[in-house]
CSV table of C-alpha atoms in Angstrom, one decimal:
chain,number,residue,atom,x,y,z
A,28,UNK,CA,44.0,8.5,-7.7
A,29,UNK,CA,41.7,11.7,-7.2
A,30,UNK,CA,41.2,12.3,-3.7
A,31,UNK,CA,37.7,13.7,-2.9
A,32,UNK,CA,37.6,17.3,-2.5
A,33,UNK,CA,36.2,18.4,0.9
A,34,UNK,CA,32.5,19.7,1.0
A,35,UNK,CA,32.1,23.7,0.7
A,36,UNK,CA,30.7,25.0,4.2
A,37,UNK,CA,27.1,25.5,4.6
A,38,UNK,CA,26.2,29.0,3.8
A,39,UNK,CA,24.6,29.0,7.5
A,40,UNK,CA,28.0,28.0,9.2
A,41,UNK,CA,29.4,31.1,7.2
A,42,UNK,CA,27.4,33.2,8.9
A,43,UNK,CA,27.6,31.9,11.9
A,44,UNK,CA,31.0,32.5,11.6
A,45,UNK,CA,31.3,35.9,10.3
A,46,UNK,CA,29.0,37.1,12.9
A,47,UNK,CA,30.7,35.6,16.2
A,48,UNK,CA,34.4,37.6,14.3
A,49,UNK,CA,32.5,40.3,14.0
A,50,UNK,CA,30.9,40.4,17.5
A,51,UNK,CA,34.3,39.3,19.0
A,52,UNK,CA,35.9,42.7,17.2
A,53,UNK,CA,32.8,44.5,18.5
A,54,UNK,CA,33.9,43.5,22.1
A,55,UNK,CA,37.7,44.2,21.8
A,56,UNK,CA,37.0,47.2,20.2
A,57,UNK,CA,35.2,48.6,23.4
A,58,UNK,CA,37.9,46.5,25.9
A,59,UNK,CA,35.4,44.5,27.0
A,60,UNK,CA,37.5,41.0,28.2
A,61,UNK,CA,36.3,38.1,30.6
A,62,UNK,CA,39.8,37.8,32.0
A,63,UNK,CA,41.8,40.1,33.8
A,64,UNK,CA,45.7,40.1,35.2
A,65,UNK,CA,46.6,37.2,32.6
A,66,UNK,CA,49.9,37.1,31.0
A,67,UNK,CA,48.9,37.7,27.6
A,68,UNK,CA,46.6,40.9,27.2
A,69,UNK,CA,46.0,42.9,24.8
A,70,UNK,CA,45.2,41.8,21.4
A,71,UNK,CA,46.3,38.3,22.1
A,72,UNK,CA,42.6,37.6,22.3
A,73,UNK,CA,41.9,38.0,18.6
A,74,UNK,CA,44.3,34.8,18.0
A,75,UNK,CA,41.4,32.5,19.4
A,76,UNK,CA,38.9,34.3,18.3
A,77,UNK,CA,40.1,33.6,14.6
A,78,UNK,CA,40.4,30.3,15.4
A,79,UNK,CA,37.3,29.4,16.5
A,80,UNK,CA,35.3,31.3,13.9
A,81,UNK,CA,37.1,29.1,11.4
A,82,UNK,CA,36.2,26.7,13.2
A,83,UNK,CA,32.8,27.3,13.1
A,84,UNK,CA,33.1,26.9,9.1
A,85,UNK,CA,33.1,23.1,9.5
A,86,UNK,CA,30.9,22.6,12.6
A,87,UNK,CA,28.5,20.9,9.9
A,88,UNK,CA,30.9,19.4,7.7
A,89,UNK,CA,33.2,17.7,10.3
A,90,UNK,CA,31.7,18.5,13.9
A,91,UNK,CA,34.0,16.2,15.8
A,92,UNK,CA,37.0,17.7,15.2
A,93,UNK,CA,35.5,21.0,15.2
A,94,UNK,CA,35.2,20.4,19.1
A,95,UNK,CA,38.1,18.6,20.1
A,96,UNK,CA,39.9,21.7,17.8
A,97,UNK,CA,37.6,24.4,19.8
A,98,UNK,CA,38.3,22.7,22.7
A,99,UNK,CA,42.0,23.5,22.8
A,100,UNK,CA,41.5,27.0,21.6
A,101,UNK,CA,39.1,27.8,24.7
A,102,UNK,CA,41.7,26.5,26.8
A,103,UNK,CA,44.2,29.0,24.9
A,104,UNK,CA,42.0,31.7,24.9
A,105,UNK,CA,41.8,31.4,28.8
A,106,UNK,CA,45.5,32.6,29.2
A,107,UNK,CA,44.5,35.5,27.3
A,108,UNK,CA,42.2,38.7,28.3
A,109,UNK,CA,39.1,36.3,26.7
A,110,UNK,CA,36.3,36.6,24.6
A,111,UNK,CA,33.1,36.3,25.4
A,112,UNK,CA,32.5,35.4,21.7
A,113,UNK,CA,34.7,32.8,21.4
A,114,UNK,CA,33.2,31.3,24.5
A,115,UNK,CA,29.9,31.6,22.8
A,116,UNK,CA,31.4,30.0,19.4
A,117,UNK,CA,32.3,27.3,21.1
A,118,UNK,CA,29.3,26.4,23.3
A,119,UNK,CA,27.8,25.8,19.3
A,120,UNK,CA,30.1,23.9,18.3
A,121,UNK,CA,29.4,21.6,21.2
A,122,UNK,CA,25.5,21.6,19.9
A,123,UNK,CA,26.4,21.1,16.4
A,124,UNK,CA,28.9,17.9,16.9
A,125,UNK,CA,26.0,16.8,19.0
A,126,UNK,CA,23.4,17.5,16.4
A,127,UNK,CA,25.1,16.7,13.1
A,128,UNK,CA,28.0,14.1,14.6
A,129,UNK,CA,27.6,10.1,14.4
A,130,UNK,CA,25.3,8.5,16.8
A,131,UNK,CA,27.9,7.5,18.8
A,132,UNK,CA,29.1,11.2,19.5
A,133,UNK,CA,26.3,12.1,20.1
A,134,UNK,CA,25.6,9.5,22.6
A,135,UNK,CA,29.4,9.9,24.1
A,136,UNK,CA,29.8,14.3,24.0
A,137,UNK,CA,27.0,14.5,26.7
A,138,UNK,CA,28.2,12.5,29.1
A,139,UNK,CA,31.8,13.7,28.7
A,140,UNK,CA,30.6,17.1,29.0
A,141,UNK,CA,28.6,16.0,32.4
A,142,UNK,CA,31.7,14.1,33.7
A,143,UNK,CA,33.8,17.1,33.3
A,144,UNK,CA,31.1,19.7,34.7
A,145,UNK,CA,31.2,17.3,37.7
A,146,UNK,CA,34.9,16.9,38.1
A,147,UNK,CA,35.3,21.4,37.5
A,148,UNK,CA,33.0,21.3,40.4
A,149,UNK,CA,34.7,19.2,42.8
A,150,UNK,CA,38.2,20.8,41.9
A,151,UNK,CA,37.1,23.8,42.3
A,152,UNK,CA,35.6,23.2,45.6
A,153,UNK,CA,38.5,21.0,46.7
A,154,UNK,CA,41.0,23.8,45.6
A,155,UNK,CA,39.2,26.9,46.9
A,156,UNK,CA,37.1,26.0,49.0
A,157,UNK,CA,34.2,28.5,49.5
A,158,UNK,CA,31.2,28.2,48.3
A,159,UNK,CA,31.6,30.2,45.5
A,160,UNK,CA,33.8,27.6,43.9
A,161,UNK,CA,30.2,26.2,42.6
A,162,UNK,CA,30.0,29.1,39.8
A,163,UNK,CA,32.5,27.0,38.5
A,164,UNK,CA,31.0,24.2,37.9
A,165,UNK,CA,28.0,26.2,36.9
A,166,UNK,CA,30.3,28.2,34.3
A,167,UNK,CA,31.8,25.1,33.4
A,168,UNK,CA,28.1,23.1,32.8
A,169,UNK,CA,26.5,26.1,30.7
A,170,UNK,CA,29.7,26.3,28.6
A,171,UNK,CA,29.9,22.2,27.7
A,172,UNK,CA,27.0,20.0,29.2
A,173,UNK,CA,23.8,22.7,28.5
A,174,UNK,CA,24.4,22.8,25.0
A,175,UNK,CA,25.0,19.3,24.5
A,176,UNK,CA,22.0,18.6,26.1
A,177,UNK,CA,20.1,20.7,24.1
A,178,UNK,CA,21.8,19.2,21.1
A,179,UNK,CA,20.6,15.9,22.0
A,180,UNK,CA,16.6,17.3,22.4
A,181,UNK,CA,16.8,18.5,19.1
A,182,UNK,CA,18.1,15.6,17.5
A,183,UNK,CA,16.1,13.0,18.8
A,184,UNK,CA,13.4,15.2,17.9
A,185,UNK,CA,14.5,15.7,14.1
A,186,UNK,CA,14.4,12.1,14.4
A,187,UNK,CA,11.4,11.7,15.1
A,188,UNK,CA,9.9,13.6,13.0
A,189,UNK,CA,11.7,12.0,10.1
A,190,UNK,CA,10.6,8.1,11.6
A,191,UNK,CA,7.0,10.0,11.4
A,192,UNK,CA,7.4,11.1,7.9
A,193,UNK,CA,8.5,7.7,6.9
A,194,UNK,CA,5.6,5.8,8.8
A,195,UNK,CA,3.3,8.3,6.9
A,196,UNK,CA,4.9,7.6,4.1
A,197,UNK,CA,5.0,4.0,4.2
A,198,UNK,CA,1.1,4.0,5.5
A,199,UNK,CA,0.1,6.6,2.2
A,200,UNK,CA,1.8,3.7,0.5
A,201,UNK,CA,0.1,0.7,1.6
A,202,UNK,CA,-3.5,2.7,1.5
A,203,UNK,CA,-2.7,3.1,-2.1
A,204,UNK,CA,-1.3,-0.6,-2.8
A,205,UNK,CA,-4.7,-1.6,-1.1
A,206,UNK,CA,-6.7,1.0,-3.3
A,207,UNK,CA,-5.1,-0.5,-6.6
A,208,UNK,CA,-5.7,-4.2,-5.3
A,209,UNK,CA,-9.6,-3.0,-4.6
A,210,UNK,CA,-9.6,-1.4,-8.0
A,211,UNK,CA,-8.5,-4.9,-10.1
A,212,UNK,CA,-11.0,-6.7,-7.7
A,213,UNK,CA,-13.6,-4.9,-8.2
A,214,UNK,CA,-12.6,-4.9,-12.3
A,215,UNK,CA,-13.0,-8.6,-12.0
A,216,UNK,CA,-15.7,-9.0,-10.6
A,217,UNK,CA,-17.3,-6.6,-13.0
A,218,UNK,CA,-16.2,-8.6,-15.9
A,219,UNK,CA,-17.3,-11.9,-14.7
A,220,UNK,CA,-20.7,-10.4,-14.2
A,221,UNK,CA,-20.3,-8.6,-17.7
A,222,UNK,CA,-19.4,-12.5,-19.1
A,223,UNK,CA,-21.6,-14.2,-17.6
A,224,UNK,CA,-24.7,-12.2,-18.3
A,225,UNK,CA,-24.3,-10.7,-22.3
A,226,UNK,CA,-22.4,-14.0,-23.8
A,227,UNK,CA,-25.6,-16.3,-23.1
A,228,UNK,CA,-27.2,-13.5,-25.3
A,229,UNK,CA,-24.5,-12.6,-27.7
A,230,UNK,CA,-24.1,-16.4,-28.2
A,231,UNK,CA,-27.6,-17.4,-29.7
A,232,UNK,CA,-27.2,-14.3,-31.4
A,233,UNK,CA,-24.0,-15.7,-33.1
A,234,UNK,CA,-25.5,-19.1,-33.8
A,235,UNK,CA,-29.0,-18.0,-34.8
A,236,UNK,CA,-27.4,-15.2,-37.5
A,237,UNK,CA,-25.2,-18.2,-38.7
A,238,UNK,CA,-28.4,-20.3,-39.5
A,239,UNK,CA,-29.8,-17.6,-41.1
A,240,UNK,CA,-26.6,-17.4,-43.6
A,241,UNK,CA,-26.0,-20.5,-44.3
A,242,UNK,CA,-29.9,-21.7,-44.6
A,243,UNK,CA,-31.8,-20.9,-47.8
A,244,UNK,CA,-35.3,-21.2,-45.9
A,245,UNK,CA,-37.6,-18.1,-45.1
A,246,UNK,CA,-39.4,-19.6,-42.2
A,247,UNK,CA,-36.0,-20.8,-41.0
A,248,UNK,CA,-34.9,-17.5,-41.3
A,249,UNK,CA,-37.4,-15.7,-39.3
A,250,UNK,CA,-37.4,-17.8,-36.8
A,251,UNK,CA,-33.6,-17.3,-36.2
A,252,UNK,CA,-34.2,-13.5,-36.6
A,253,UNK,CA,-37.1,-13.3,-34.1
A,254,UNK,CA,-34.9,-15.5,-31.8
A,255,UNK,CA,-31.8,-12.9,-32.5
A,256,UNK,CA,-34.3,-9.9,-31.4
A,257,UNK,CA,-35.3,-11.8,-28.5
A,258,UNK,CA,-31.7,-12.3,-27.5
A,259,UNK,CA,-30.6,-8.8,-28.1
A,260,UNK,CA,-33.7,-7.1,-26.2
A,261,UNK,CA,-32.8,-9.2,-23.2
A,262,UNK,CA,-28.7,-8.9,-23.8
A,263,UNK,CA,-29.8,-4.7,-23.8
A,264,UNK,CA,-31.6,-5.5,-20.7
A,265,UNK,CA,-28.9,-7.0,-18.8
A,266,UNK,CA,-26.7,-4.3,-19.8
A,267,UNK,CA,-28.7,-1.7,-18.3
A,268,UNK,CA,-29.4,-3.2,-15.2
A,269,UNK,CA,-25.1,-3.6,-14.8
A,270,UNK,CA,-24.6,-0.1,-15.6
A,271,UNK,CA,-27.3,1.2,-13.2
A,272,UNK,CA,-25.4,-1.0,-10.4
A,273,UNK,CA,-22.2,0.0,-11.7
A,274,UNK,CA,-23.8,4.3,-11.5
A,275,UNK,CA,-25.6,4.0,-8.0
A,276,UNK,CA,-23.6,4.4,-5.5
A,277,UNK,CA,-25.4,2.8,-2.7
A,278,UNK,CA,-25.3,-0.6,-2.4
A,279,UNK,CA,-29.2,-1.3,-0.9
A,280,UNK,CA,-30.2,-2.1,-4.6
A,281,UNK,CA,-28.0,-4.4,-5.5
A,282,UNK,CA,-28.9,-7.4,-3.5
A,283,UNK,CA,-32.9,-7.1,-4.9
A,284,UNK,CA,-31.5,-6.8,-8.4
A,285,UNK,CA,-28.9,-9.8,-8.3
A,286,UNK,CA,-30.8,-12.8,-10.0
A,287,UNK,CA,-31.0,-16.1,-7.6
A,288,UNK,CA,-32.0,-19.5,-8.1
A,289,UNK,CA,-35.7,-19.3,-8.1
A,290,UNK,CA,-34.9,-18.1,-11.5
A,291,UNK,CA,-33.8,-21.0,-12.7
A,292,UNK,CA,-36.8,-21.8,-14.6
A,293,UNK,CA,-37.2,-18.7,-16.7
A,294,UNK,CA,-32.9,-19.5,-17.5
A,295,UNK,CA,-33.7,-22.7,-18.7
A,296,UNK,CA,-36.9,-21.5,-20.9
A,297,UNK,CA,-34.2,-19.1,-22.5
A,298,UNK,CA,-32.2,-21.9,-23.4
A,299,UNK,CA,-34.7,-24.0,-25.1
A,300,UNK,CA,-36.2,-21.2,-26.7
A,301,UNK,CA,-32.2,-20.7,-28.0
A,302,UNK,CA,-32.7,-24.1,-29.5
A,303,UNK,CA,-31.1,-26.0,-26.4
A,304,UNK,CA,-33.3,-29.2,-25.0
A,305,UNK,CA,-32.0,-28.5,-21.5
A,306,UNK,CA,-33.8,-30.3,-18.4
A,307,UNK,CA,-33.7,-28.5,-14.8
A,308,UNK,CA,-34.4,-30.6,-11.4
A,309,UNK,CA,-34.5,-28.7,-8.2
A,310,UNK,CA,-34.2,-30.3,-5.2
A,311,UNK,CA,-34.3,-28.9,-1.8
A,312,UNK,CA,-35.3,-25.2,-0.4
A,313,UNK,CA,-34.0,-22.6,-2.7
A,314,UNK,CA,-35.6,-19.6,-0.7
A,315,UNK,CA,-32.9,-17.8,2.0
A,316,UNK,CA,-29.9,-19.2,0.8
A,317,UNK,CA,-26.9,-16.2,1.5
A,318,UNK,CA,-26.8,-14.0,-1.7
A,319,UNK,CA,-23.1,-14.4,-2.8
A,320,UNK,CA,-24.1,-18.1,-2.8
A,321,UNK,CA,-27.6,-18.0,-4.7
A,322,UNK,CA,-26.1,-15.3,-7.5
A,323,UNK,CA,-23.3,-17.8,-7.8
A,324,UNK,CA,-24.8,-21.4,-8.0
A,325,UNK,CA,-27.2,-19.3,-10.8
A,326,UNK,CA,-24.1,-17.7,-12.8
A,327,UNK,CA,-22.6,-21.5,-12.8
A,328,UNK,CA,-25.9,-22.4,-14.5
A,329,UNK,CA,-25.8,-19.6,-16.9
A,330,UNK,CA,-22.7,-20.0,-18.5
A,331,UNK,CA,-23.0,-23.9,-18.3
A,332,UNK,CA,-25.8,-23.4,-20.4
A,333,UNK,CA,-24.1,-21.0,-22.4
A,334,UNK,CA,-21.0,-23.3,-23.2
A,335,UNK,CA,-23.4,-26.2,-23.8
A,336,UNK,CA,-25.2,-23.9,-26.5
A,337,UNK,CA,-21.7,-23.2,-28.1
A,338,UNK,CA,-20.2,-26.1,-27.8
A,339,UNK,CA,-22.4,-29.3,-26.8
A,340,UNK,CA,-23.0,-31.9,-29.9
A,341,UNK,CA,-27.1,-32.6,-30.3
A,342,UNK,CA,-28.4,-34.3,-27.4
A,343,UNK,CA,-30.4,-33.7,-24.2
A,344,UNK,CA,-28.8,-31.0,-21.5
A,345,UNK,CA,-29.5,-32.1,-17.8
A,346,UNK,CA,-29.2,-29.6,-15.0
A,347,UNK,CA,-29.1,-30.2,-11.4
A,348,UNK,CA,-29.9,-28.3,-8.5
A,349,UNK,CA,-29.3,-30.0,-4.8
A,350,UNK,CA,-30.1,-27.3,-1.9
A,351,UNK,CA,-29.4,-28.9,1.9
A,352,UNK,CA,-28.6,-27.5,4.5
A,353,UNK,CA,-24.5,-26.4,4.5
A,354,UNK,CA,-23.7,-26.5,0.9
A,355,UNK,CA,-25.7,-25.9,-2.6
A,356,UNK,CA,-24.3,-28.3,-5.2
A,357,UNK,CA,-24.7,-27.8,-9.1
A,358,UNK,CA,-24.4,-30.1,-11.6
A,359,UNK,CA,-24.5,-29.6,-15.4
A,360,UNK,CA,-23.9,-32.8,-18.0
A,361,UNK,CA,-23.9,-32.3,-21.6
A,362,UNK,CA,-23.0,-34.5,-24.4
A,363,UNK,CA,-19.8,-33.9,-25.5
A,364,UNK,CA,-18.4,-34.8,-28.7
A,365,UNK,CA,-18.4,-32.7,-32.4
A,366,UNK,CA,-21.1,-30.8,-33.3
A,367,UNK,CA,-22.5,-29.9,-36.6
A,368,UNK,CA,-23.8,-26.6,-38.0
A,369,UNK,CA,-22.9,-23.5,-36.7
A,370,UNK,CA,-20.4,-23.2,-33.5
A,371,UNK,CA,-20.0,-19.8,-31.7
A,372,UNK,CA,-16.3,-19.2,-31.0
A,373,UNK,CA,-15.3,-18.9,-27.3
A,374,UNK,CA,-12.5,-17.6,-25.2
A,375,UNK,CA,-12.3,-20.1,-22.5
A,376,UNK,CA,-13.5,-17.0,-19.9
A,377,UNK,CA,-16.5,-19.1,-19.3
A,378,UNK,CA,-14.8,-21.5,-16.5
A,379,UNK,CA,-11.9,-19.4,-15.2
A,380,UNK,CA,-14.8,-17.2,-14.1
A,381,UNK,CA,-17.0,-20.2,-13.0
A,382,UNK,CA,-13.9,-21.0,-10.8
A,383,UNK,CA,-13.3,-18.2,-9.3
A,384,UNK,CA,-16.9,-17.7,-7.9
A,385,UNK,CA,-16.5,-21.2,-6.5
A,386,UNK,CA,-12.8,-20.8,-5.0
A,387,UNK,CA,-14.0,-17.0,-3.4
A,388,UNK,CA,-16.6,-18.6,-1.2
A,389,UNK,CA,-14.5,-22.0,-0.5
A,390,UNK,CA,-16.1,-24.4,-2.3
A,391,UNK,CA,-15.1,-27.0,-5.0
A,392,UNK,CA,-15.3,-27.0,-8.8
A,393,UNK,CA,-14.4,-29.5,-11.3
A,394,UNK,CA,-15.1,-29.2,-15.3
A,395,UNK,CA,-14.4,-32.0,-17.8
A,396,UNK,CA,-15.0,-34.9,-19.8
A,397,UNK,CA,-16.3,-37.8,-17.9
A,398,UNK,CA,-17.9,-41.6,-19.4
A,399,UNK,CA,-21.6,-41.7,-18.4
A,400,UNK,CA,-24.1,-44.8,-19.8
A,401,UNK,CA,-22.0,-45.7,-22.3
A,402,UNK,CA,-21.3,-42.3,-23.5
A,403,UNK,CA,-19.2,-39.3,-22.9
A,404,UNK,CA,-20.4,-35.6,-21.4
A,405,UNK,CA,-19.0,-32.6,-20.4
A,406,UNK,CA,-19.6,-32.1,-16.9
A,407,UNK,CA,-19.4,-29.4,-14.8
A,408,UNK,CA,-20.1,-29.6,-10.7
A,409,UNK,CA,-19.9,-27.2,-8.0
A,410,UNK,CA,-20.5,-27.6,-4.3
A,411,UNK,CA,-21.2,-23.7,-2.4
A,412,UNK,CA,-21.2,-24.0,1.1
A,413,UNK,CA,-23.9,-21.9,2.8
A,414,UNK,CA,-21.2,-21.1,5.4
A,415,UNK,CA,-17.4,-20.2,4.8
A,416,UNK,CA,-14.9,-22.7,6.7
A,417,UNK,CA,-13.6,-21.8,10.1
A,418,UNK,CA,-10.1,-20.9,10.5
A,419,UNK,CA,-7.5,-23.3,11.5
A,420,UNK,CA,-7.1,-23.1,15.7
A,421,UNK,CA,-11.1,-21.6,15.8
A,422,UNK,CA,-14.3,-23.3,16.6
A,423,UNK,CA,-16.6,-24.1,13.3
């Protein structure tokens, strides 16, 4: 088994370390001690000194025993002349095992280092009693309890700068998760608008140019082409009108532009003109309905339309219109069955999209096959209300 080797001291604890030996020399060089009349003078001092600036090498590395370790040189170094560098070396390594140790030393070093400023005091006073027994404890408070102190300050401000940088972090990161759901909204949206206003074009085109091909006829012909122009011209049109919306970045023009249900009419005209004997009934005031509901109840329409172009066998197309005064319902029956002659192929886009303008203001769609007079028809029915639904717990 490979035992893990120890961690190389930081580069900043070397220095730290080779300055306080140096400075330590510096002092005994010029006989400058802190103690006087001890037993062991002389060059005794340099034995602590050593010691504590290795010491020093692993105040990061392993600061708790770095101070329990200083702490028992200090006390030797006080039965010798002293060093005012090794008292300084040690008063960092006190700040370091608060700054770098566990939380728990560095909750527990501080109030050791109070309790025994506090009991130098008293001994001291109880001992000599004068009043100058307090320099003591002062000594005593500035050598252990100052610098753990200021160990703690520093600490609990590194970590609070690093809770900061994480909470900006965190906040860059949900700004961004919101910017990338806004982005794929705003992408669906644009296709569903895309959708819903160039296939009612493209698909007469498709079903037109197939007539043409596949009917020997010149009058039959032209009459598909000038249909195909018509298409295409108003297909351009729509285009253009998307693209502006999609290039201008305010958003006063978009409301004016959006179509509504007053035109209905002109929708349904398209659709016969496409060869579709569609039937419209309006009922009710169509005039200051909410926009999101009046651009939806008329995109329904369209693509109904659309899908009953592509996809309807021969028969009459009846569209209905009911306005009152919460909801706007819309209902579109086909006849459904096979069709002859050309088909337009389709992607089934049609009434995913159809749903999703109905779920996003809270209403109710349903599209299928259903018996009617003896018969069978596609029929597709949305109810908008005019007003979304009140939270649970709220007033309506």
């Amino acid at each position: 088994m490979h035992l893990p080797l120890p961690r190389p001291p930081h580069r900043d604890d070397v220095r730290i370390a080779v300055a306080g030996l140096l400075g330590g020399l510096l002092l005994w060089g010029i006989g400058l001690g802190m103690n006087t009349g001890r037993s062991l003078g002389g060059a005794w001092l340099l034995l602590p000194l050593v010691a504590m600036s290795a010491l020093e090498l692993v105040r990061r590395t392993l600061p708790w025993c770095a101070v329990a370790a200083g702490t028992l040189v200090l006390i030797a170094d006080q039965c010798t002349a002293g060093s005012l560098a090794t008292v300084l070396m040690y008063t960092d390594l006190v700040y370091a095992a608060v700054l770098y140790g566990s939380p728990a030393a560095a909750r527990r070093i501080p109030v050791a280092a109070g309790l025994v400023t506090v009991a130098a005091t008293l001994g001291a006073v109880a001992v000599l009693r004068r009043p100058e027994a307090l320099l003591i404890g002062v000594a005593v408070g500035l050598v252990t309890f100052f610098p753990a102190a200021t160990g703690v300050l520093v600490r609990n401000h590194r970590e609070t700068a690093a809770a900061e940088r994480l909470r900006a972090e965190q906040t860059a990161l949900l700004a961004e998760m919101d910017r990338v759901q806004a982005v794929t909204a705003e992408r669906a949206r644009m296709a569903r608008e895309l959708h819903d206003m160039v296939a009612n074009h493209l698909s007469a085109i498709a079903i037109h140019s197939t007539a043409a091909l596949s009917i020997d006829d010149a009058a039959t012909t032209r009459t598909a082409l000038e249909t195909i122009r018509e298409n295409s011209v108003d297909g351009l049109a729509e285009m253009r009108r998307l693209i502006g919306l999609l290039r201008d970045a305010g958003a006063s023009t978009e409301p004016a532009a959006a179509p509504t249900l007053d035109g209905l009419g002109a929708l349904v005209e398209q659709s016969r003109a496409n060869g579709l004997d569609a039937e419209l009934t309006v009922t009710g005031a169509t005039s200051g309905l909410p926009a999101p509901v009046g651009l939806a109840a008329y995109r329904i329409v369209q693509e109904s339309l659309t899908n009953a172009l592509k996809h309807a066998a021969p028969g009459r197309v009846t569209v209905e219109v009911a306005c009152s005064a919460d909801r706007v319902e819309v209902r579109v029956a086909s006849p459904y069955g096979d069709r002859g002659g050309p088909r337009a192929p389709g992607s089934g886009a049609g009434l995913v999209g159809m749903r999703e303008r109905t779920e996003l203001l809270a209403g109710t769609f349903d599209a299928g096959p259903h018996p009617d007079s003896g018969r069978t028809v596609w029929r597709v029915r949305a109810t908008l209300p005019l007003e979304p639904p009140a939270p649970e717990g709220e007033p309506a």
